[in-house]
Amino acid sequence: MAWIGEIDLGTKPAPVSAMTLVSLTIDGQAVEVPEGTSVMRAAALMGTTIPKLCASDNLEAFGSCRLCLIEVEGRAGYPASCTTPVVPGMVVRTQTERLKQLRRGVMELYISDHPLDCLTCPANGDCELQDQAGAVGLRDVRYGYGGAGHLAADKDRTNPYFDFDPTKCIVCSRCVRACDEVQGTFALTVQGRGFDSVIAASQDEGFLASECVSCGACVQACPTSALIEKKVVEVGTPDRAVVTTCAYCGVGCTFRAEMRGEELVRMVPWKDGKANRGHSCVKGRFAWGYANHRERVLNPMIRASVDQPWQEVSWETAIGHVAAEFRRIQARYGTRSVGGITSSRCTNEETFLVQKLIRQGFGNNNVDTCARVCHSPTGYGLKTTFGTSAGTQDFDSVQFADVMLVIGANPTDGHPVFASRMKRRLRQGARLIVIDPRRIDLVKTPHVVADHHLALRPGTNVAVLTAMAHVIVTEGLTDEDYVRQRCDWDEYADWAAFVSQPERSPEATEALTRVPAGSLRAAARLYATGGNAAIYYGLGVTEHSQGSSTVMAIANLAMATGNVGREGVGVNPLRGQNNVQGACDMGSFPHEFPGYRHVSDDATRGLFEQAWGVSLDAEPGLRIPNMLDAATDGAFKALFVQGEDILQSDPNTQHVAAGLAAMECVVVQDLFLNETANYAHVFLPGSTFLEKDGTFTNAERRIQRVRKVMEPRNGHADWEIVQLVANAMGLGWNYAHPSEIMDEVARLTPTFAGVSYAALERQGSLQWPANAMTPDGTPTMHVEAFASGKGHFVVTDYVPTDEKTGPRFPLLLTTGRILSHYNVGAQTRRTDNVAWHPEDRLEIHPHDAENRGLNDGQWVTLRSRAGETTLRALVTERVAPGVVYTTFHHPTTQANVITTDFSDWATNCPEYKVTAVQVSASNGPSDWQQSYEAQAAISRRVERPLAAE
């Protein structure tokens, strides 16, 4: 795709509700636009550009720069076109002698206090101030060029990704407004008055030390080079762009990857992106430098055992070795002695091919994915209650929500772009309930305060939700008409009788959940009576022994109050990785083909057998924990891992290590020698999202194109590597492009039947189901009826976890993510994002720290029944007494050496969020950390290619 320049129409469009069209005349031309449109936007829509500096179509009209003045017949003065709405019969002139004179005078004032270094300025040719000076015909400045003090201001270079040069600032306030209106952080302000006005971050701090979250909205908004990316300063302005999809979280932001030659200069959020609407976070906007990091592996490597150094080999040698090893192992140990793991970071097409390789080539269903260790309870719970395994809404739906219930999620850190949209709606008056053991940012952030924060005891989600249901049912707050029409009434009656029992009341459960009964009752009433109520949840719901029960309890609440099937409501899982939804859709589970159809179903299996020309196993395969168990038992001998790091991300690290060590052939396909590669025998270098074509599916079921920005540095896209392995095993695949893989997915998967690259190019994106009945996709699910016909209420009794606190382990550990890092940190740790989070810290309440004699910043030992590690303490009231919290982004911490093997009763999703622990002062690294570091150092040795190669 060639250069794509986005047109800025100056102001936002008229409200969606504006149905009346207004006719007016601009510069002698008749134009018709929706009521509420500004004159500036109306002119832009007809092709007339009115000069502007403070206006932008992603911000509210401001009217401060005075360049966009117009004349309106019959009206005195010269109003700003950005703040002037159209009215019927209006006659507007945008270019008269008086307007030209006024605009040149305004521009003279700007230029008089601006450096005249255009030829050496990094924004030369990409500067709105420069463009507008030309547009108004400025040729001289009567006031001189010396300014009166601003030109001597120092640059702020503290942020690792962009510079702030106040000498270039024209105080248009676009950066301040972007921080306020788009991001919702309110980190920037205008200090001083009149000519002394300057932009400042927080309390006149450097950008790095301030409250700025480096989302890039201010940089994107700046019309000069006052705020500019360091990469643009280094490389120069880009000359072409490719629209693609971010490979970080499940929001699925669309970006313009702006290039100069083959070098990526910057990632700019695309305002036509339906998931992000022109916004971004620090990861997607700036943290893409890992693609060129010195530690990236670009050549295949093999070794006989993990204590030997890696040997670089050719692709042919590596692929042949993989095929030979898997054939050898299956011949000796049986068909089911091998398996694979798909990636939630790779494309739909690549994930589809890996599960196809396992089912068609290996002849079994031993395939699993990280989606099971995070959101498999979502699939089970929502399929049981609603009939589909995914969320119900699109992200735009949040603007119609009156009440948001956020449970077990931290959107500002895990899904920051969507969190900004949530905060915008909350500032407009929506109400908020937060159910979380930790005081996440949404509880209290600038201009947003939660109505209720239910700081529950970790592991008691089901009890809290059942108590809320008790209030809603016993106080007559259910939507009985909705339930009778849309749901199974007998199931509802059984459920209502269950939740109405006195022992389910907030008062009866308060001692268990630690949630005050009065607060819980008030929250339940707000959810049931506050208007459109939407539930957003994350891994704090699913990663429990009762994860599936909690998802079904959430669905019960939504159905009982009629909050499913329209905009502004619904049940919305916030998926963690960029393609977790797609990995599930593509058949990455051992019991399901693509489209969530069970492998034992004869008709479904027959469809795939006919397409693939082989007989397929009707027996569900092994999940990752089962593979590891079978490996330590000697029955499972080989594993193909694409784009996942199970040694760092899966629970009970010592168990994972033991299972990997017991295998005869572990193949890792990734960008870096990750932690799992410490136990690998073959390393196949992977490609980044910038180097491939394909699709991702985000948390709202939105299928979006991933487009190749540059050629793969390793020589092959990931889908090509899988095809090479398949053909070495004799499967005869001949895909020429990922679009052909998606065509096969569409032929075999009913919910994807209408998906093709042509359709995606035409529509921009599609939300499944997309088929003959819904060719434009499905933004809102279950509008007329549930996918299962009737909605199904499920009794969800609270069952305490087997993980118990006691004298030895009196605290509860829960884990999560932080804004600057992504998952195990393999990518973000290889960028400047480490400036914000260089290490994992253990959050501990001051009361618990004092009882143990611990100070902030002190090294502590974190110990559980599974293992122990050391890290530094962060004493904070963000966690409640009795609860500690840490992230898992740094392998030196090995946080998952602490977590146990307990898991969800239905899906085996690990119980990351509840681990009984003790914290004490540390005497140094744990035995495990020391032995792990020693093994890793030995395992990562690389020798140069052999002469034979």
CSV table of C-alpha atoms in Angstrom, one decimal, residues 341-345 368-375 577 580 624 644 649-650 823:
chain,number,residue,atom,x,y,z
A,341,ILE,CA,1.3,-25.3,21.0
A,342,THR,CA,-0.2,-22.5,18.9
A,343,SER,CA,0.5,-18.9,19.4
A,344,SER,CA,-1.9,-16.1,20.4
A,345,ARG,CA,0.7,-13.6,19.0
A,368,ASP,CA,-3.2,-26.4,23.0
A,369,THR,CA,-2.6,-22.6,23.3
A,370,CYS,CA,-2.0,-19.9,25.8
A,371,ALA,CA,-5.7,-19.0,25.3
A,372,ARG,CA,-6.5,-21.9,27.6
A,373,VAL,CA,-4.4,-20.5,30.4
A,374,CYS,CA,-6.1,-17.2,30.2
A,375,HIS,CA,-9.6,-17.2,28.7
A,577,GLN,CA,-2.9,-11.0,23.8
A,580,VAL,CA,-6.2,-14.8,21.8
A,624,ILE,CA,-0.4,-28.4,28.1
A,644,GLU,CA,4.7,-19.1,23.2
A,649,SER,CA,4.0,-17.9,31.4
A,650,ASP,CA,2.6,-21.2,32.6
A,823,ASN,CA,2.8,-10.7,28.8
